[in-house]
CSV table of C-alpha atoms in Angstrom, one decimal:
chain,number,residue,atom,x,y,z
A,143,MET,CA,-54.2,-36.1,-47.6
A,144,SER,CA,-53.1,-34.1,-45.0
A,145,GLU,CA,-53.6,-29.7,-44.8
A,146,MET,CA,-50.7,-28.1,-46.4
A,147,LYS,CA,-49.7,-25.7,-43.3
A,148,TYR,CA,-46.1,-24.4,-42.5
A,149,LEU,CA,-44.6,-21.6,-41.5
A,150,LEU,CA,-43.2,-19.3,-43.6
A,151,PHE,CA,-39.2,-18.1,-42.7
A,152,MET,CA,-38.8,-15.2,-44.8
A,153,GLY,CA,-35.0,-14.6,-43.8
A,154,CYS,CA,-33.8,-11.2,-43.6
A,155,THR,CA,-33.0,-10.2,-48.0
A,156,ILE,CA,-36.9,-10.7,-48.8
A,157,PRO,CA,-37.9,-7.9,-46.6
A,158,TYR,CA,-34.8,-5.6,-47.3
A,159,ARG,CA,-35.2,-5.7,-51.2
A,160,LEU,CA,-37.4,-8.1,-52.8
A,161,SER,CA,-40.6,-8.1,-51.3
A,162,SER,CA,-41.7,-9.1,-55.4
A,163,TYR,CA,-40.8,-13.0,-53.9
A,164,GLU,CA,-42.9,-12.8,-50.9
A,165,VAL,CA,-45.8,-11.1,-52.9
A,166,SER,CA,-45.7,-13.3,-55.5
A,167,ALA,CA,-44.9,-16.5,-53.3
A,168,ARG,CA,-48.3,-15.8,-51.0
A,169,LYS,CA,-50.2,-15.3,-54.1
A,170,VAL,CA,-49.5,-18.9,-55.6
A,171,LEU,CA,-48.9,-21.2,-52.3
A,172,ASN,CA,-52.4,-19.7,-51.4
A,173,ASN,CA,-53.9,-20.8,-54.7
A,174,LEU,CA,-52.8,-23.6,-54.2
A,175,GLY,CA,-54.4,-24.4,-50.6
A,176,VAL,CA,-50.9,-23.9,-49.0
A,177,LYS,CA,-51.3,-22.1,-45.7
A,178,LEU,CA,-49.0,-20.1,-43.9
A,179,VAL,CA,-48.7,-18.9,-40.5
A,180,GLU,CA,-46.3,-16.5,-40.1
A,181,MET,CA,-43.2,-17.3,-37.6
A,182,PRO,CA,-42.7,-15.3,-34.2
A,183,GLU,CA,-40.1,-14.3,-32.7
A,184,PHE,CA,-37.6,-15.6,-35.8
A,185,ASN,CA,-34.1,-14.6,-36.2
A,186,CYS,CA,-31.6,-14.3,-39.7
A,187,CYS,CA,-31.7,-18.2,-40.1
A,188,GLY,CA,-27.6,-18.2,-39.1
A,189,LEU,CA,-26.0,-18.5,-42.6
A,190,PRO,CA,-23.7,-15.4,-42.9
A,191,MET,CA,-22.3,-15.9,-38.8
A,192,ASP,CA,-20.8,-19.3,-40.1
A,193,ILE,CA,-17.7,-18.3,-42.2
A,194,VAL,CA,-16.9,-16.2,-38.9
A,195,ASN,CA,-18.0,-18.6,-35.8
A,196,HIS,CA,-19.8,-22.0,-36.8
A,197,ASP,CA,-21.2,-22.5,-33.8
A,198,LEU,CA,-23.1,-19.8,-33.4
A,199,MET,CA,-24.8,-20.3,-36.7
A,200,LEU,CA,-25.5,-23.3,-35.5
A,201,THR,CA,-27.4,-21.9,-32.2
A,202,LEU,CA,-29.1,-19.3,-34.3
A,203,SER,CA,-30.1,-21.3,-36.5
A,204,ALA,CA,-31.3,-24.0,-33.8
A,205,ARG,CA,-33.1,-21.0,-32.0
A,206,ASN,CA,-35.5,-20.7,-35.3
A,207,ILE,CA,-35.8,-24.8,-35.5
A,208,CYS,CA,-37.0,-25.0,-31.2
A,209,ILE,CA,-38.9,-21.8,-32.7
A,210,ALA,CA,-41.5,-24.5,-35.5
A,211,GLU,CA,-41.5,-26.9,-33.1
A,212,ARG,CA,-43.1,-25.1,-30.1
A,213,GLU,CA,-45.4,-24.1,-33.0
A,214,GLY,CA,-45.9,-27.9,-34.2
A,215,LEU,CA,-44.9,-27.4,-37.9
A,216,ASN,CA,-42.4,-27.9,-40.9
A,217,ILE,CA,-40.7,-24.6,-41.7
A,218,LEU,CA,-40.7,-23.6,-45.6
A,219,ALA,CA,-37.7,-20.9,-46.6
A,220,LEU,CA,-38.2,-19.3,-49.3
A,221,CYS,CA,-34.6,-18.9,-49.6
A,222,ASN,CA,-32.0,-21.4,-50.6
A,223,GLY,CA,-29.4,-20.0,-47.6
A,224,CYS,CA,-32.0,-19.8,-45.0
A,225,PHE,CA,-33.0,-23.3,-46.4
A,226,SER,CA,-29.7,-24.7,-46.7
A,227,THR,CA,-28.7,-23.6,-43.2
A,228,LEU,CA,-32.4,-24.2,-41.1
A,229,ASN,CA,-31.9,-27.9,-43.0
A,230,GLU,CA,-28.2,-28.6,-42.2
A,231,THR,CA,-28.8,-27.8,-38.8
A,232,ASN,CA,-31.5,-30.1,-38.2
A,233,LYS,CA,-29.5,-32.7,-39.7
A,234,ILE,CA,-26.8,-31.9,-37.6
A,235,LEU,CA,-28.4,-31.9,-34.6
A,236,LYS,CA,-30.3,-35.5,-34.9
A,237,GLU,CA,-27.0,-36.9,-36.2
A,238,ASP,CA,-24.4,-36.2,-34.4
A,239,ARG,CA,-24.3,-36.3,-30.7
A,240,GLU,CA,-21.7,-34.2,-29.1
A,241,THR,CA,-22.6,-31.2,-32.2
A,242,ARG,CA,-25.8,-31.5,-30.6
A,243,GLU,CA,-25.0,-31.4,-26.6
A,244,LYS,CA,-23.0,-28.1,-27.2
A,245,VAL,CA,-25.4,-26.7,-29.2
A,246,GLU,CA,-28.5,-28.2,-26.5
A,247,LYS,CA,-26.1,-26.0,-24.4
A,248,TYR,CA,-26.2,-22.7,-25.2
A,249,LEU,CA,-29.6,-23.1,-26.1
A,250,ALA,CA,-30.6,-23.9,-22.8
A,251,GLU,CA,-29.6,-20.3,-21.9
A,252,ASN,CA,-32.9,-19.3,-23.9
A,253,ASN,CA,-34.8,-21.8,-22.0
A,254,MET,CA,-34.7,-23.9,-25.5
A,255,SER,CA,-34.6,-27.8,-26.1
A,256,TYR,CA,-34.2,-29.5,-29.5
A,257,LYS,CA,-36.2,-32.1,-30.1
A,258,GLY,CA,-35.8,-33.5,-33.8
A,259,THR,CA,-39.8,-33.1,-34.5
A,260,ILE,CA,-39.9,-31.2,-37.6
A,261,ASP,CA,-39.0,-31.3,-41.2
A,262,VAL,CA,-36.9,-27.6,-43.0
A,263,LYS,CA,-38.4,-27.2,-47.1
A,264,HIS,CA,-37.4,-25.4,-49.3
A,265,LEU,CA,-40.5,-23.5,-51.7
A,266,VAL,CA,-39.6,-26.2,-54.5
A,267,HIS,CA,-39.6,-29.2,-52.1
A,268,VAL,CA,-42.7,-27.8,-51.1
A,269,LEU,CA,-44.7,-27.0,-55.0
A,270,ALA,CA,-42.9,-30.6,-56.2
A,271,GLU,CA,-43.6,-32.9,-53.3
A,272,ASP,CA,-46.1,-31.9,-50.8
A,273,VAL,CA,-48.5,-29.8,-53.5
A,274,GLY,CA,-47.4,-32.2,-56.5
A,275,TYR,CA,-47.0,-32.0,-60.3
A,276,GLU,CA,-50.6,-32.5,-61.2
A,277,LYS,CA,-52.1,-30.4,-58.4
A,278,ILE,CA,-50.0,-27.0,-59.7
A,279,LYS,CA,-50.7,-27.8,-63.6
A,280,GLY,CA,-54.7,-28.0,-62.7
A,281,THR,CA,-54.4,-24.4,-61.5
A,282,VAL,CA,-52.4,-23.3,-64.8
A,283,LYS,CA,-55.0,-21.1,-66.6
A,284,LYS,CA,-52.8,-19.1,-69.0
A,285,PRO,CA,-50.0,-21.4,-70.3
A,286,LEU,CA,-47.5,-19.2,-71.1
A,287,ASN,CA,-46.6,-21.8,-74.6
A,288,GLN,CA,-44.9,-19.3,-76.7
A,289,VAL,CA,-42.3,-18.6,-74.0
A,290,SER,CA,-39.1,-19.8,-73.1
A,291,VAL,CA,-36.6,-19.8,-70.4
A,292,ALA,CA,-33.9,-21.1,-68.3
A,293,GLN,CA,-33.4,-21.9,-64.8
A,294,HIS,CA,-31.1,-21.2,-62.3
A,295,SER,CA,-31.6,-23.4,-59.3
A,296,GLY,CA,-28.5,-22.3,-56.5
A,297,CYS,CA,-26.4,-23.9,-54.6
A,298,HIS,CA,-28.0,-24.3,-51.5
A,299,ILE,CA,-31.0,-26.5,-52.3
A,300,LEU,CA,-28.7,-28.6,-54.3
A,301,ARG,CA,-25.3,-28.7,-52.5
A,302,PRO,CA,-24.2,-30.4,-50.2
A,303,SER,CA,-25.9,-33.2,-50.8
A,304,LYS,CA,-25.3,-35.0,-48.0
A,305,TYR,CA,-27.4,-33.1,-46.2
A,306,VAL,CA,-29.7,-31.6,-49.0
A,307,GLY,CA,-30.8,-34.9,-51.3
A,308,ARG,CA,-33.7,-33.9,-52.6
A,309,ASP,CA,-33.1,-33.5,-56.1
A,310,ASP,CA,-29.9,-34.7,-58.4
A,311,PRO,CA,-27.2,-31.7,-58.0
A,312,GLU,CA,-25.6,-33.1,-60.9
A,313,ASN,CA,-28.6,-32.6,-63.0
A,314,PRO,CA,-31.5,-30.9,-61.3
A,315,THR,CA,-35.1,-31.4,-62.3
A,316,MET,CA,-37.6,-30.2,-59.6
A,317,LEU,CA,-37.2,-26.7,-60.9
A,318,LYS,CA,-37.4,-27.5,-64.6
A,319,ASN,CA,-40.4,-29.7,-64.1
A,320,LEU,CA,-42.2,-26.6,-62.0
A,321,ILE,CA,-41.3,-24.2,-65.2
A,322,LYS,CA,-42.4,-27.0,-67.4
A,323,LEU,CA,-45.9,-26.9,-66.0
A,324,THR,CA,-46.7,-23.2,-66.6
A,325,GLY,CA,-46.4,-24.1,-70.5
A,326,ALA,CA,-43.4,-22.1,-71.0
A,327,GLN,CA,-40.3,-23.9,-72.3
A,328,CYS,CA,-37.3,-24.6,-69.6
A,329,LEU,CA,-33.6,-24.6,-71.7
A,330,ASN,CA,-30.9,-26.6,-70.9
A,331,TYR,CA,-27.5,-24.7,-71.1
A,332,ALA,CA,-24.0,-24.9,-70.2
A,333,GLY,CA,-23.7,-24.4,-66.4
A,334,GLU,CA,-26.3,-24.6,-64.9
A,335,THR,CA,-25.2,-25.6,-61.3
A,336,GLU,CA,-23.0,-22.6,-61.7
A,337,CYS,CA,-22.5,-20.3,-58.0
A,338,CYS,CA,-24.0,-17.0,-58.9
A,339,GLY,CA,-21.2,-15.5,-56.9
A,340,ASN,CA,-22.9,-13.4,-54.5
A,341,PRO,CA,-22.0,-14.4,-50.8
A,342,ILE,CA,-19.0,-13.1,-51.2
A,343,ILE,CA,-19.4,-9.6,-53.0
A,344,GLY,CA,-19.2,-8.1,-49.5
A,345,VAL,CA,-15.1,-8.8,-49.9
A,346,ASN,CA,-14.7,-9.6,-53.7
A,347,GLU,CA,-16.9,-8.4,-56.8
A,348,GLU,CA,-15.0,-9.0,-59.5
A,349,ILE,CA,-14.9,-12.8,-59.6
A,350,PRO,CA,-19.0,-12.6,-58.6
A,351,PHE,CA,-19.3,-10.3,-62.2
A,352,GLN,CA,-17.4,-12.8,-63.9
A,353,LEU,CA,-19.4,-15.7,-62.7
A,354,ALA,CA,-22.7,-13.8,-62.9
A,355,ARG,CA,-21.5,-13.3,-66.6
A,356,GLU,CA,-21.2,-16.8,-68.1
A,357,LYS,CA,-24.0,-17.2,-66.7
A,358,LEU,CA,-26.6,-14.2,-68.6
A,359,ASN,CA,-24.4,-15.3,-71.9
A,360,ASN,CA,-24.9,-18.8,-71.5
A,361,VAL,CA,-28.3,-18.5,-70.7
A,362,LYS,CA,-28.4,-15.5,-74.4
A,363,ALA,CA,-26.8,-17.9,-76.0
A,364,VAL,CA,-29.3,-20.6,-75.9
A,365,GLY,CA,-32.0,-17.9,-76.8
A,366,ALA,CA,-33.7,-17.9,-73.5
A,367,GLN,CA,-36.7,-15.0,-72.6
A,368,ALA,CA,-36.0,-15.3,-69.5
A,369,LEU,CA,-34.3,-16.4,-66.5
A,370,ILE,CA,-36.0,-18.2,-63.3
A,371,THR,CA,-34.8,-18.0,-59.7
A,372,VAL,CA,-35.6,-19.7,-56.3
A,373,CYS,CA,-33.4,-17.5,-54.1
A,374,PRO,CA,-33.3,-14.1,-53.2
A,375,PHE,CA,-29.4,-14.4,-53.0
A,376,CYS,CA,-29.3,-15.2,-56.8
A,377,HIS,CA,-31.6,-13.0,-58.2
A,378,VAL,CA,-30.1,-9.7,-56.4
A,379,MET,CA,-26.6,-10.9,-58.5
A,380,PHE,CA,-28.8,-11.3,-62.3
A,381,ASP,CA,-31.4,-8.7,-61.7
A,382,ALA,CA,-30.3,-6.0,-59.1
A,383,ASN,CA,-26.9,-5.7,-59.9
A,384,GLN,CA,-26.9,-7.0,-64.5
A,385,SER,CA,-26.8,-3.1,-65.0
A,386,ARG,CA,-23.3,-3.2,-63.4
A,387,ILE,CA,-22.2,-6.2,-65.1
A,388,GLU,CA,-23.4,-4.5,-68.2
A,389,ARG,CA,-21.0,-1.9,-68.4
A,390,ALA,CA,-18.4,-3.5,-66.6
A,391,PHE,CA,-17.4,-6.2,-69.7
A,392,ASN,CA,-18.9,-3.5,-72.1
A,393,GLU,CA,-21.8,-6.3,-73.1
A,394,LYS,CA,-25.8,-5.9,-73.0
A,395,TYR,CA,-27.3,-8.8,-71.7
A,396,ASN,CA,-31.4,-7.3,-71.2
A,397,MET,CA,-32.0,-10.7,-69.6
A,398,PRO,CA,-35.5,-10.4,-67.1
A,399,VAL,CA,-35.0,-12.6,-63.8
A,400,LEU,CA,-38.5,-13.9,-62.0
A,401,HIS,CA,-38.6,-15.0,-59.0
A,402,TYR,CA,-40.3,-18.6,-60.3
A,403,THR,CA,-43.5,-17.4,-57.8
A,404,GLN,CA,-43.6,-14.7,-60.5
A,405,LEU,CA,-43.8,-17.1,-63.2
A,406,LEU,CA,-46.5,-19.4,-61.8
A,407,GLY,CA,-48.6,-16.8,-60.8
A,408,LEU,CA,-48.4,-15.7,-64.4
A,409,ALA,CA,-49.7,-18.6,-65.8
A,410,MET,CA,-52.3,-19.4,-63.0
A,411,GLY,CA,-53.7,-16.0,-64.4
A,412,PHE,CA,-52.4,-13.6,-61.4
A,413,THR,CA,-52.0,-9.8,-63.1
A,414,GLN,CA,-48.1,-8.3,-63.4
A,415,GLU,CA,-49.1,-5.5,-60.7
A,416,GLU,CA,-50.5,-8.8,-58.4
A,417,LEU,CA,-46.9,-10.7,-58.4
A,418,GLY,CA,-44.8,-7.2,-58.1
A,419,ILE,CA,-42.9,-7.6,-61.9
A,420,SER,CA,-43.2,-3.8,-61.7
A,421,GLU,CA,-40.3,-3.8,-59.6
A,422,LEU,CA,-38.3,-6.2,-61.6
A,423,ARG,CA,-34.8,-3.9,-62.4
A,424,VAL,CA,-35.1,-5.7,-66.2
A,425,LYS,CA,-38.5,-5.2,-67.0
A,426,PRO,CA,-39.5,-8.4,-69.0
A,427,THR,CA,-41.5,-7.5,-72.0
A,428,ILE,CA,-43.0,-11.2,-72.6
A,429,PHE,CA,-45.7,-11.8,-70.9
B,179,MET,CA,-1.3,-18.9,-50.8
B,180,THR,CA,0.0,-15.6,-52.2
B,181,GLU,CA,3.2,-16.1,-53.5
B,182,SER,CA,5.3,-19.6,-53.6
B,183,LYS,CA,8.1,-18.9,-51.4
B,184,THR,CA,9.9,-21.9,-50.4
B,185,ILE,CA,8.3,-23.9,-47.5
B,186,LYS,CA,11.3,-23.7,-44.1
B,187,ASN,CA,11.0,-26.3,-42.0
B,188,ASP,CA,10.0,-24.1,-38.3
B,189,GLU,CA,7.2,-23.0,-40.8
B,190,MET,CA,5.5,-26.4,-40.1
B,191,ASN,CA,3.5,-27.0,-37.0
B,192,PRO,CA,3.1,-31.0,-37.0
B,193,ASN,CA,0.0,-30.7,-34.8
B,194,PHE,CA,-1.5,-28.2,-37.2
B,195,LYS,CA,-3.4,-31.2,-38.9
B,196,TYR,CA,-4.8,-32.6,-35.6
B,197,GLU,CA,-5.5,-30.1,-34.2
B,198,MET,CA,-8.0,-29.2,-37.7
B,199,SER,CA,-9.0,-32.6,-37.6
B,200,LYS,CA,-10.6,-32.7,-34.3
B,201,ILE,CA,-13.0,-29.6,-36.4
B,202,PRO,CA,-16.6,-31.0,-37.0
B,203,GLY,CA,-15.9,-30.7,-40.8
B,204,ALA,CA,-12.7,-30.9,-41.2
B,205,GLU,CA,-11.9,-34.1,-39.7
B,206,ARG,CA,-10.6,-36.0,-42.8
B,207,ILE,CA,-8.4,-33.4,-43.8
B,208,MET,CA,-5.4,-36.4,-43.5
B,209,LEU,CA,-7.0,-38.3,-45.8
B,210,CYS,CA,-7.0,-35.6,-48.8
B,211,TYR,CA,-3.7,-37.1,-51.8
B,212,GLN,CA,-4.5,-33.9,-53.9
B,213,CYS,CA,-6.6,-35.2,-56.7
B,214,GLY,CA,-7.5,-31.6,-57.8
B,215,THR,CA,-10.7,-32.4,-57.9
B,216,CYS,CA,-12.1,-29.7,-55.4
B,217,THR,CA,-9.7,-26.7,-57.6
B,218,ALA,CA,-11.1,-28.0,-61.0
B,219,ASP,CA,-14.6,-27.8,-60.0
B,220,CYS,CA,-14.1,-24.1,-58.2
B,221,PRO,CA,-15.4,-21.7,-59.5
B,222,ILE,CA,-14.1,-19.0,-57.6
B,223,SER,CA,-10.4,-21.1,-58.5
B,224,ARG,CA,-11.5,-20.6,-62.2
B,225,PHE,CA,-10.9,-16.3,-61.6
B,226,SER,CA,-8.5,-16.1,-58.6
B,227,ASP,CA,-4.8,-17.1,-59.2
B,228,PHE,CA,-4.7,-17.4,-55.4
B,229,TYR,CA,-7.5,-19.2,-53.9
B,230,LYS,CA,-7.3,-22.9,-54.5
B,231,PRO,CA,-8.7,-25.6,-52.3
B,232,ARG,CA,-6.2,-28.1,-53.2
B,233,ARG,CA,-3.4,-26.3,-52.2
B,234,ILE,CA,-5.1,-25.1,-48.9
B,235,ALA,CA,-5.9,-28.3,-48.2
B,236,ARG,CA,-2.1,-29.2,-48.4
B,237,MET,CA,-0.6,-26.8,-46.2
B,238,VAL,CA,-2.8,-27.5,-44.0
B,239,GLN,CA,-1.3,-31.0,-43.9
B,240,PHE,CA,2.3,-29.5,-44.1
B,241,GLY,CA,0.7,-28.0,-40.5
B,242,LEU,CA,1.7,-24.1,-42.6
B,243,LYS,CA,-0.9,-22.7,-40.1
B,244,ASP,CA,0.7,-18.8,-39.9
B,245,ARG,CA,0.7,-19.1,-43.9
B,246,LEU,CA,-2.5,-19.9,-43.7
B,247,LEU,CA,-4.4,-17.4,-41.3
B,248,SER,CA,-3.0,-14.5,-42.6
B,249,ASP,CA,-4.1,-14.9,-46.1
B,250,ASP,CA,-7.4,-13.0,-46.9
B,251,HIS,CA,-7.7,-15.2,-49.8
B,252,LEU,CA,-9.6,-17.7,-47.5
B,253,TRP,CA,-12.3,-15.1,-47.5
B,254,LEU,CA,-12.8,-15.9,-51.4
B,255,CYS,CA,-15.1,-19.3,-51.0
B,256,SER,CA,-18.7,-18.7,-52.3
B,257,THR,CA,-19.5,-22.0,-50.5
B,258,CYS,CA,-21.4,-23.3,-53.2
B,259,TYR,CA,-20.1,-26.5,-51.8
B,260,ALA,CA,-19.1,-28.0,-55.4
B,261,CYS,CA,-15.5,-29.1,-54.0
B,262,VAL,CA,-17.8,-30.6,-51.1
B,263,ASP,CA,-19.9,-32.9,-53.1
B,264,HIS,CA,-17.3,-33.7,-55.8
B,265,CYS,CA,-14.3,-34.7,-53.3
B,266,PRO,CA,-13.5,-38.4,-53.7
B,267,GLN,CA,-12.1,-38.7,-50.1
B,268,ASN,CA,-15.4,-36.9,-48.4
B,269,VAL,CA,-12.5,-34.6,-46.9
B,270,GLU,CA,-15.0,-31.2,-47.4
B,271,PRO,CA,-13.0,-28.4,-48.5
B,272,ALA,CA,-15.4,-25.5,-48.2
B,273,SER,CA,-15.5,-27.1,-44.4
B,274,ILE,CA,-11.7,-26.9,-43.8
B,275,VAL,CA,-11.9,-23.1,-45.3
B,276,ARG,CA,-15.1,-22.3,-42.5
B,277,ALA,CA,-13.0,-23.6,-40.2
B,278,LEU,CA,-9.8,-21.9,-41.3
B,279,ARG,CA,-11.9,-18.7,-41.1
B,280,ASN,CA,-13.6,-19.2,-37.9
B,281,MET,CA,-9.9,-20.0,-36.4
B,282,VAL,CA,-8.4,-15.9,-38.8
B,283,VAL,CA,-11.5,-14.6,-36.2
B,284,LYS,CA,-11.1,-16.1,-32.9
B,285,GLU,CA,-6.9,-16.2,-33.1
B,286,ARG,CA,-6.1,-13.3,-34.9
B,287,ASN,CA,-9.7,-10.7,-33.8
B,288,LYS,CA,-9.7,-10.2,-37.8
B,289,MET,CA,-12.8,-10.4,-40.0
B,290,PRO,CA,-14.0,-9.0,-42.8
B,291,LEU,CA,-16.2,-5.6,-42.8
B,292,VAL,CA,-19.1,-7.1,-43.5
B,293,SER,CA,-19.5,-9.4,-41.3
B,294,ARG,CA,-19.1,-7.5,-38.5
B,295,GLU,CA,-22.0,-5.4,-40.0
B,296,LEU,CA,-24.1,-8.1,-40.4
B,297,ALA,CA,-23.0,-9.5,-37.1
B,298,THR,CA,-24.2,-6.0,-35.8
B,299,SER,CA,-27.3,-5.8,-37.0
B,300,LEU,CA,-28.4,-8.7,-36.2
B,301,LEU,CA,-27.7,-8.9,-32.7
B,302,LYS,CA,-29.7,-5.5,-32.4
B,303,SER,CA,-32.6,-6.6,-34.5
B,304,GLY,CA,-32.6,-10.1,-35.2
B,305,TYR,CA,-32.6,-9.5,-38.6
B,306,ILE,CA,-28.5,-8.7,-40.8
B,307,TYR,CA,-30.1,-5.8,-42.1
B,308,ALA,CA,-31.3,-1.9,-40.6
B,309,MET,CA,-35.1,-2.6,-41.9
B,310,PRO,CA,-36.4,1.0,-42.9
B,311,GLU,CA,-39.6,2.5,-41.5
B,312,SER,CA,-40.2,3.0,-45.1
B,313,ARG,CA,-40.0,-0.9,-45.9
B,314,LEU,CA,-42.5,-1.7,-43.0
B,315,LYS,CA,-45.2,1.2,-43.8
B,316,ARG,CA,-44.3,0.0,-47.7
B,317,ARG,CA,-45.5,-3.4,-46.2
B,318,VAL,CA,-48.9,-2.5,-45.1
B,319,GLU,CA,-49.5,-0.8,-48.3
B,320,GLN,CA,-48.7,-3.9,-50.2
B,321,GLY,CA,-51.3,-5.5,-47.7
B,322,LEU,CA,-48.6,-8.1,-46.3
B,323,PRO,CA,-48.7,-8.9,-42.4
B,324,PRO,CA,-46.4,-7.0,-40.2
B,325,LEU,CA,-42.4,-8.6,-40.3
B,326,PRO,CA,-41.9,-10.7,-37.3
B,327,LYS,CA,-40.3,-8.7,-34.4
B,328,THR,CA,-37.7,-11.5,-32.6
B,329,ASN,CA,-36.8,-12.0,-29.3
B,330,VAL,CA,-33.6,-9.2,-29.1
B,331,LYS,CA,-32.6,-10.7,-25.5
B,332,GLU,CA,-32.2,-14.2,-26.8
B,333,ILE,CA,-30.0,-13.3,-29.6
B,334,GLU,CA,-27.7,-11.4,-27.4
B,335,ARG,CA,-27.3,-14.3,-24.9
B,336,ILE,CA,-26.6,-16.5,-28.0
B,337,PHE,CA,-23.9,-13.8,-28.9
B,338,LYS,CA,-22.4,-14.4,-25.5
B,339,VAL,CA,-22.7,-17.6,-24.8
B,340,THR,CA,-20.8,-18.8,-28.3
B,341,GLY,CA,-18.3,-16.3,-27.5
B,342,PHE,CA,-18.7,-14.1,-30.3
B,343,THR,CA,-19.8,-10.8,-28.5
B,344,SER,CA,-16.1,-10.5,-27.2
B,345,LEU,CA,-15.1,-11.0,-30.8
B,346,LEU,CA,-17.1,-9.1,-32.1
B,347,GLU,CA,-16.5,-6.1,-30.2
B,348,ASN,CA,-12.4,-6.5,-30.3
B,349,ALA,CA,-12.0,-7.6,-34.5
B,350,LYS,CA,-10.1,-5.6,-36.7
B,351,THR,CA,-12.3,-6.0,-40.2
B,352,PHE,CA,-10.6,-5.7,-43.8
B,353,GLU,CA,-13.2,-4.9,-46.8
B,354,LYS,CA,-11.7,-5.9,-49.9
B,355,VAL,CA,-9.7,-9.4,-51.4
B,356,ALA,CA,-7.8,-9.1,-54.5
B,357,LYS,CA,-8.4,-12.0,-56.0
């Protein structure tokens, strides 16, 4: 088997407000023998700019891909948004000649040129496809047999399926399978593939709060003791905003929201401290 | 979208749908047959009286450009892409909304305040947020490698060549969109 080595694409939100995701991801990936190379000189993936200027998004994203091509490594993104943007740009540039010519012209300003030699993956894809379930299972030292959780994969590692296409967008199973490897039970609930709402929180809070409220209630209704995410935006929506949602609707969820890498890390035998569990707003008491 | 009012002949621009169908992602707008799958599956539509992808697609077909570009509800799409995945005609409503938003920025010089703030930070540092010193120090304490610094000159060039630098300088902004 070839060496598992990736350029880590961290994006903006994780270093800005969710280092617990980065800390725990580095721990578990290292334990699985996945080598991470720091991505030099990267910029924001481009996603937040798509709504204001599609060409700007494509070019910012393509610049990152060119850097990865120079390094000769595939990209591993921890954030759904970064994955989706880089992956979509990579596919568009590979398949759409007209767009590629336009973006190449923009890239040339920086003496860069797109080659189409690398692949973009999300953490979930790396774990499920490259590392593999068997290998992960072998690293579980303290199975979380007493724990029942629910998962929220988030939109951008599922849709649009014409660009992602790695999991079933209507009934995603990758994250569920990964959760089961930790020994925890993964419960089904209503509206699993629904959006967290966070992308529009800058212009409207009411709708994202409604969506997150539904999700938290649905997860609670099936008896989940924690919600597991793999995206910093979804995580912020359900964890950091949870108390505000509780106040807005006069409800109480008390639902811990863990990054998948924290759940796996616990099962591997890392301590809560090593995994940044204390940084979560809603403190889990079940582990 | 905001109010129902009778469509007048002189509001309808018959060329608008052709203009739209040249934009990447919006090519198949004329194939929309108003089945409503997009609106039925849209999480935003469940909570908004005005944001309805099916209606937006019809308004594009009718050529109601001015009504579309003056309506801030366009900014409520959360890009979950359920409409894109489920449309039986592959119309990609979310991409049409993106094309319309891009058009608002370009032709009406208007964007959400939050977009202007993120873009400004990106232009300065490569990140959409200004990373405070305290966080960078904390990384050292946590044993994390230093945060990569980008080549800001290259970002400036990308903003400029895509025409966004001037759009950003001149943009009027708005803060909130009522549901």
